[in-house]
mmCIF file of C-alpha atoms in Angstrom:
data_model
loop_
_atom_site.group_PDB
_atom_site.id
_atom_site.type_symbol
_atom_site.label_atom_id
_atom_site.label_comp_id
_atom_site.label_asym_id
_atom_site.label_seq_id
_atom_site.Cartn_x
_atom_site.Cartn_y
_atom_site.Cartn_z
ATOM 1 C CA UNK W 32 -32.559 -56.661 0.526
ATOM 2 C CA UNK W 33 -29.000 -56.521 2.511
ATOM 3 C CA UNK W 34 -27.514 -56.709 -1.329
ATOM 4 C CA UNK W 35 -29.680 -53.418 -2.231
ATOM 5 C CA UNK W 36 -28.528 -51.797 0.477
ATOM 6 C CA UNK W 37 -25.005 -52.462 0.635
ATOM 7 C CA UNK W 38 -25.219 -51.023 -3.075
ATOM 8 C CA UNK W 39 -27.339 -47.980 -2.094
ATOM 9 C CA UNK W 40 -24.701 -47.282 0.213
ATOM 10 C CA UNK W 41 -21.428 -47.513 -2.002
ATOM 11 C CA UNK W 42 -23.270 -45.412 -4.400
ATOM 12 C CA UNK W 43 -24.411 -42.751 -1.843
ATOM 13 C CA UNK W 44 -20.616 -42.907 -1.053
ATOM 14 C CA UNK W 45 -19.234 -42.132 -4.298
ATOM 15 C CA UNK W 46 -21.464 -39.645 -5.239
ATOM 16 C CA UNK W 47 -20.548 -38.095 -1.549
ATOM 17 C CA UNK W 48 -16.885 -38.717 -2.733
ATOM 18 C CA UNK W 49 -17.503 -37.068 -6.107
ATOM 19 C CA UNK W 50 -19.050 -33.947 -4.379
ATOM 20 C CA UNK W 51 -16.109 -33.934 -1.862
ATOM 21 C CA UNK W 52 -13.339 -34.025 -4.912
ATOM 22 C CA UNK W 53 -15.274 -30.718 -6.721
ATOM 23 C CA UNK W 54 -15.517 -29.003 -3.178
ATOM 24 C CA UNK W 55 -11.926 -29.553 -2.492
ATOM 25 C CA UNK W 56 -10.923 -28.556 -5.980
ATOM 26 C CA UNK W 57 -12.938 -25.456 -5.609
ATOM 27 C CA UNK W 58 -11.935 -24.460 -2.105
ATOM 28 C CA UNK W 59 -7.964 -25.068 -3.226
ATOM 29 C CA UNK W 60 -8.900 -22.696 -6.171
ATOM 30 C CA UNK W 61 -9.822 -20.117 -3.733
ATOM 31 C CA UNK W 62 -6.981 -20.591 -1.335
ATOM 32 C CA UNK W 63 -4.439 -20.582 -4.309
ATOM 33 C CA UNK W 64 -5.904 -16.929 -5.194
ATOM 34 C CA UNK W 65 -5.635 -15.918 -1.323
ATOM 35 C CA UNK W 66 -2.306 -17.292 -0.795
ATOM 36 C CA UNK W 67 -0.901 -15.838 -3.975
ATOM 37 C CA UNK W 68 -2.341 -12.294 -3.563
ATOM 38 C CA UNK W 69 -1.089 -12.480 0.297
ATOM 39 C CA UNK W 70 2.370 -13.480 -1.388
ATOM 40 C CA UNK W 71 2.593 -10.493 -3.440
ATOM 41 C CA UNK W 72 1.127 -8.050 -1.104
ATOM 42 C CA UNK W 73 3.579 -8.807 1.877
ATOM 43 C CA UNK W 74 6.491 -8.022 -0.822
ATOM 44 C CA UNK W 75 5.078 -5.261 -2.052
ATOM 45 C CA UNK W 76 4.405 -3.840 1.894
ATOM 46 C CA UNK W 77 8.456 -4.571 2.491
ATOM 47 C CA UNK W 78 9.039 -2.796 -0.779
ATOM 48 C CA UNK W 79 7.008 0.092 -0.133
ATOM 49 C CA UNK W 80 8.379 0.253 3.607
ATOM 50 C CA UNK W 81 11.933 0.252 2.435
ATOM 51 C CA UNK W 82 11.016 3.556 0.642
ATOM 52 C CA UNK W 83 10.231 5.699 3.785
ATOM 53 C CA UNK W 84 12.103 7.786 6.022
ATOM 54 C CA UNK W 85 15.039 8.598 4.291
ATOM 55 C CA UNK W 86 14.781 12.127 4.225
ATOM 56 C CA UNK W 87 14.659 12.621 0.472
ATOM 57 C CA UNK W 88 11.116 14.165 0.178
ATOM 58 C CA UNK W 89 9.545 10.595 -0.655
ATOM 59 C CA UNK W 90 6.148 11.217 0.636
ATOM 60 C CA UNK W 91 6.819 8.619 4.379
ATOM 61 C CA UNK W 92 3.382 9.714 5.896
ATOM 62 C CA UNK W 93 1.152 9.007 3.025
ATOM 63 C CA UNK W 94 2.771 5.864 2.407
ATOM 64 C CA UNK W 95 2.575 4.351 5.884
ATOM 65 C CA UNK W 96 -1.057 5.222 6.343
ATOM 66 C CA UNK W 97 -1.832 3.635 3.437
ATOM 67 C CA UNK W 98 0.295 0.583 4.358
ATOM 68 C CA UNK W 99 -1.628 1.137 7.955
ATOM 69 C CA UNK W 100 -3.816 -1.922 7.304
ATOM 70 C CA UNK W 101 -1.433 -4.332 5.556
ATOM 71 C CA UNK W 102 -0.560 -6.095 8.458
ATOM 72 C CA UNK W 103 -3.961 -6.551 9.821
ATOM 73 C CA UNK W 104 -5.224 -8.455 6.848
ATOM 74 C CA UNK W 105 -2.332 -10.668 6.104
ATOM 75 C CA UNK W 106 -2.581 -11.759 9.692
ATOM 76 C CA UNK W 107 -6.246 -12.360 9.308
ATOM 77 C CA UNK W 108 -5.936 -14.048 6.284
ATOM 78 C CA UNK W 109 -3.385 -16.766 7.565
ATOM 79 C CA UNK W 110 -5.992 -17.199 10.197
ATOM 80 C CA UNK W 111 -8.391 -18.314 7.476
ATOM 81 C CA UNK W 112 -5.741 -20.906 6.162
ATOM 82 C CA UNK W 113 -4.906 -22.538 9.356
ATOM 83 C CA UNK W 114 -8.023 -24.243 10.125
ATOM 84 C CA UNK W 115 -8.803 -25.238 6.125
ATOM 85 C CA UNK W 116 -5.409 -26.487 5.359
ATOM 86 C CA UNK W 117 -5.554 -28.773 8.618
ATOM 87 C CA UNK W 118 -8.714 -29.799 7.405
ATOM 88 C CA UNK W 119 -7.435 -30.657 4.106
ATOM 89 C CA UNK W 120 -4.959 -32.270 5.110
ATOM 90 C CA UNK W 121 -7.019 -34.666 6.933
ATOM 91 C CA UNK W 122 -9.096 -34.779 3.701
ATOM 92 C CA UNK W 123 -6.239 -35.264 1.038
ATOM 93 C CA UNK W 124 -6.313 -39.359 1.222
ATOM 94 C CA UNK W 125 -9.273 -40.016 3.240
ATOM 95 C CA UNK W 126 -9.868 -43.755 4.410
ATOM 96 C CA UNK W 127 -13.574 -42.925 5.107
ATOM 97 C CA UNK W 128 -16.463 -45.537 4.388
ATOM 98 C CA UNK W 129 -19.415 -43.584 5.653
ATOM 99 C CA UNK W 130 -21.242 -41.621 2.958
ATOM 100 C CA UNK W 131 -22.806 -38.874 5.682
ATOM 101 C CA UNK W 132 -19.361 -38.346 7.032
ATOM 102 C CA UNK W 133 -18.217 -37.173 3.759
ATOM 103 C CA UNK W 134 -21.021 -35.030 2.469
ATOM 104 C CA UNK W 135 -20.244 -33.363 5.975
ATOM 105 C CA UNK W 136 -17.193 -32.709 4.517
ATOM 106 C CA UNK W 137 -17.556 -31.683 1.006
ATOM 107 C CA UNK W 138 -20.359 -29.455 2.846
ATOM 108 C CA UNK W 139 -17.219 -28.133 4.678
ATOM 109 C CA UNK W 140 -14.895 -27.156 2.087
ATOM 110 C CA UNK W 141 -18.005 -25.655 0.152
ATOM 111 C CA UNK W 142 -18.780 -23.557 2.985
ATOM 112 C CA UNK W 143 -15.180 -22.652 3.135
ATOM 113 C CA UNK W 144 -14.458 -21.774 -0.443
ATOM 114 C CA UNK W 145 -18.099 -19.702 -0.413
ATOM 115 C CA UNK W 146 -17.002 -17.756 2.812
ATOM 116 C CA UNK W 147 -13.309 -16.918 1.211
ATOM 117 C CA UNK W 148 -14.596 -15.652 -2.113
ATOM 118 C CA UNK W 149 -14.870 -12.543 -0.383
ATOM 119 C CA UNK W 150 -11.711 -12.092 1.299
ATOM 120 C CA UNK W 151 -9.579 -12.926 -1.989
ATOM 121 C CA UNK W 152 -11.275 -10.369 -3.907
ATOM 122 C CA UNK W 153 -10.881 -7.837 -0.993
ATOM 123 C CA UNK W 154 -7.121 -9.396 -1.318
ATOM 124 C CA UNK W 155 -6.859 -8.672 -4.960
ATOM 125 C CA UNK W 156 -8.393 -5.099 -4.704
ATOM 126 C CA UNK W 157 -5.749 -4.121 -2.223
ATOM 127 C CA UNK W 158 -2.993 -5.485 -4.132
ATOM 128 C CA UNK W 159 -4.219 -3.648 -7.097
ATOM 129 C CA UNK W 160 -4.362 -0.662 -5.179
ATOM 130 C CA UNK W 161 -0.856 -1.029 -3.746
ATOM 131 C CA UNK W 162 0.342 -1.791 -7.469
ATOM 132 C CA UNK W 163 -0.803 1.903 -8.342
ATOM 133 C CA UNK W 164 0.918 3.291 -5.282
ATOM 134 C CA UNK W 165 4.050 1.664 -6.169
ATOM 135 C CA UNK W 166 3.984 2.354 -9.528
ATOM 136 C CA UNK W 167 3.489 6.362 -8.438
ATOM 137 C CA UNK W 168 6.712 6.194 -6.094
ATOM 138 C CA UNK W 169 8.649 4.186 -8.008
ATOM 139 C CA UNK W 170 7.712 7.699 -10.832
ATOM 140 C CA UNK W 171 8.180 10.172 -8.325
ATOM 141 C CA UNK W 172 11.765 8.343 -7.477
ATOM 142 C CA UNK W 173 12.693 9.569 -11.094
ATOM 143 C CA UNK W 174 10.839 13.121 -11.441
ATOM 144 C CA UNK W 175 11.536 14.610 -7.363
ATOM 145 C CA UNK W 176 15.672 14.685 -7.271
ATOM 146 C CA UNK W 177 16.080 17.382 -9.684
ATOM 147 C CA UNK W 178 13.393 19.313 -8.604
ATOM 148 C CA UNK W 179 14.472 18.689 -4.845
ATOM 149 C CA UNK W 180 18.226 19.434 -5.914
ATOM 150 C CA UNK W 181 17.031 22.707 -7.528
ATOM 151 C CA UNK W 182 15.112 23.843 -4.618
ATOM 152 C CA UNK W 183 18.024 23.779 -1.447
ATOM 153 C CA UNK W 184 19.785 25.361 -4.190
ATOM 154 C CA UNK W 185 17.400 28.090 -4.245
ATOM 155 C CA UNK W 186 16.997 28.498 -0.416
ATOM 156 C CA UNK W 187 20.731 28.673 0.047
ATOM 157 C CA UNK W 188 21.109 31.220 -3.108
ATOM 158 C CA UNK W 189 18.370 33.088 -0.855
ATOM 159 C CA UNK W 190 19.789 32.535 2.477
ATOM 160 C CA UNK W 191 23.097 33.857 0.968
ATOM 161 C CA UNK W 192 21.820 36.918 -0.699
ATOM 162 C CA UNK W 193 19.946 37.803 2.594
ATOM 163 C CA UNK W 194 22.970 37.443 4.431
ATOM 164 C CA UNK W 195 24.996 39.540 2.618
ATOM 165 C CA UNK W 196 22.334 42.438 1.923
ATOM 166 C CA UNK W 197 22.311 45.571 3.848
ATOM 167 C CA UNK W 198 21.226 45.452 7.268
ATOM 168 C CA UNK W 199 19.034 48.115 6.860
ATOM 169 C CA UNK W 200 17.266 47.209 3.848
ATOM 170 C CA UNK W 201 13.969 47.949 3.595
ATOM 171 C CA UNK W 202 11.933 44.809 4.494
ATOM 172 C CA UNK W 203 14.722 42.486 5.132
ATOM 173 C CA UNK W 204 12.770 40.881 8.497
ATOM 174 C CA UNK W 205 9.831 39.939 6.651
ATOM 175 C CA UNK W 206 11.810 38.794 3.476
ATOM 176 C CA UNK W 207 13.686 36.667 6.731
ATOM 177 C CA UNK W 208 10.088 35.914 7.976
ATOM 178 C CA UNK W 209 9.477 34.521 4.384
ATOM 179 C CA UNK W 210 12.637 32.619 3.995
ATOM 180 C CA UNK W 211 12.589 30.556 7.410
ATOM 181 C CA UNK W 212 9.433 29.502 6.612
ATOM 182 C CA UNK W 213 10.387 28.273 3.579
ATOM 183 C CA UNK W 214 13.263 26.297 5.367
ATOM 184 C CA UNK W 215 10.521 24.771 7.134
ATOM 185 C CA UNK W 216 8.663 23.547 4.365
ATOM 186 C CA UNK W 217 11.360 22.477 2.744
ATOM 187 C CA UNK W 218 12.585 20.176 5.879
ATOM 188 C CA UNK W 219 8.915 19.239 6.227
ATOM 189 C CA UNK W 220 8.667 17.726 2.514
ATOM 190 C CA UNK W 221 12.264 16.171 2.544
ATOM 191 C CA UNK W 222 11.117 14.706 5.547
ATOM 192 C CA UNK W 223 7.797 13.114 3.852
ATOM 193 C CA UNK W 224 5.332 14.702 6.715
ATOM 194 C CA UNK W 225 3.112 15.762 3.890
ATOM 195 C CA UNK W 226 -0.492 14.045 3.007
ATOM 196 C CA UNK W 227 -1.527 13.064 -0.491
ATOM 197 C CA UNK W 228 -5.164 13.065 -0.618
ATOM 198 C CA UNK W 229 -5.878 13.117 -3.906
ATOM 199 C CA UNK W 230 -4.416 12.166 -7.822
ATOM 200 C CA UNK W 231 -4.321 16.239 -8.024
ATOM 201 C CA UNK W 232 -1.669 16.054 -4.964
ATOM 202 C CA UNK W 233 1.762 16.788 -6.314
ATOM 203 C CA UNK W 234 5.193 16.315 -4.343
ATOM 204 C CA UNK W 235 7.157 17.666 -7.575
ATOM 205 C CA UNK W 236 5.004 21.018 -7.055
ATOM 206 C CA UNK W 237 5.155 21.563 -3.406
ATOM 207 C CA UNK W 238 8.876 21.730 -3.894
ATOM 208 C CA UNK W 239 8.361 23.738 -6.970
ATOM 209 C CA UNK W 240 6.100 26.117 -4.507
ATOM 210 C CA UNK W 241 9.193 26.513 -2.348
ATOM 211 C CA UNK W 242 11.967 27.244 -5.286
ATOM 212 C CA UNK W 243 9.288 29.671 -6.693
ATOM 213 C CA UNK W 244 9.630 31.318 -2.834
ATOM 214 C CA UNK W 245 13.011 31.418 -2.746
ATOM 215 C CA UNK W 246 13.045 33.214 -6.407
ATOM 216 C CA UNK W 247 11.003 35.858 -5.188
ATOM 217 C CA UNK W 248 12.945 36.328 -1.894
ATOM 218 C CA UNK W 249 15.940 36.832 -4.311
ATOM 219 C CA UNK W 250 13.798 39.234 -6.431
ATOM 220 C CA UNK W 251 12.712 41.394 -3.966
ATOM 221 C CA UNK W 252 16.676 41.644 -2.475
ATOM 222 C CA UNK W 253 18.473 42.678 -6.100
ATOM 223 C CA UNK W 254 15.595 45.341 -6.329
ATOM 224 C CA UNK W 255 17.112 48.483 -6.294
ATOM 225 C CA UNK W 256 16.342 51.040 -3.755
ATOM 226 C CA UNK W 257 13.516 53.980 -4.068
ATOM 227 C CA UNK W 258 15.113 57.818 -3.670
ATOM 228 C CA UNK W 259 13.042 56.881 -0.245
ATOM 229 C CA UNK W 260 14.835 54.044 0.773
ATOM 230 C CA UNK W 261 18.427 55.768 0.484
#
């Protein structure tokens, strides 16, 4: 009898051990996903950071918001490693001879790698969603300079042509009016205090808008004057 029980016990231990192994195996498989999605995202956050505030019309307060939770959830997600990884630790070369005491554990490390499926999918959504917004900067980087280059241009060309017209000329206050809020709108977009909301939002085309402006302030100066206007 003490022979048939000393045997139902080492084999209620190994299959405890075998059910530990799988749950650790799984739960690592998990925590490789979170730590390497984690990895990438905190690079990408420093890259996309390192973008902002320059004053060259990247779009800064777009950016940040949607960097705005970044920090949040790597923070929470390092909480989720601490207690597993001192756990498995514990569990990496266990000296354990009571079966119960390891199902407890395998139980554990399932419960673990159930409860973080979630968060490293959540983790992989938001890297692929700062992937896109990285890959959209890194194309307006290349398509904004000429188009920002073009459009002081313009506004000087304007604020030039307005400085030099007559002081009298018919609707040269408004045509000011028009100009100095152009001015502001430009040093509002080189600035990046401008909101992308959707894939229809355009930095390129607010500048555009502003050149176009400045074109028409030109325009309406190199008109020449009515018989009513002399």
């Amino acid at each position: 009898m003490g022979r048939r029980n000393v045997w139902g016990r080492k084999r209620r231990l190994s299959d405890a051990e075998r059910r530990l192994a799988a749950a650790m195996a799984a739960a690592e498989e998990v925590r490789r996903r979170l730590a390497e999605a984690a990895e990438r995202i905190d690079g990408l956050h420093r890259a996309l950071l390192a973008v902002c505030g320059h004053g060259d019309g990247m779009p800064t307060s777009s950016t940040r918001e949607a960097l705005a939770e970044v920090p949040g959830t790597l923070e929470s997600c390092r909480g989720l490693f601490a207690d597993y990884l001192q756990v498995r630790d514990e569990w990496t070369h266990p000296a354990v001879s009571d079966p119960d005491h390891v199902d407890r554990a395998a139980y554990y490390f399932e419960s673990w790698a159930e409860q973080a499926d979630e968060p490293a999918n959540q983790l992989e959504e938001l890297l692929a969603a700062l992937t896109e917004v990285r890959t959209k900067l890194q194309e307006l980087q290349i398509a904004l300079p000429p188009v920002r280059a073009r459009t002081h241009a313009a506004v000087t060309a304007a604020r030039n042509d307005l400085l030099w017209a007559r002081s009298s000329f018919p609707g040269r206050f408004a045509l000011e009016a028009r100009l100095n809020a152009l001015a502001d709108r430009l040093r509002e977009l080189d600035a990046g205090r401008v909101e992308i909301n959707d894939d229809e939002d355009d930095v390129t085309d607010w500048y555009r808008e502003v050149e176009t402006g400045a074109a028409e302030v030109r325009d309406a100066l190199s008109r020449p004057l009515s018989f009513e206007d002399r």
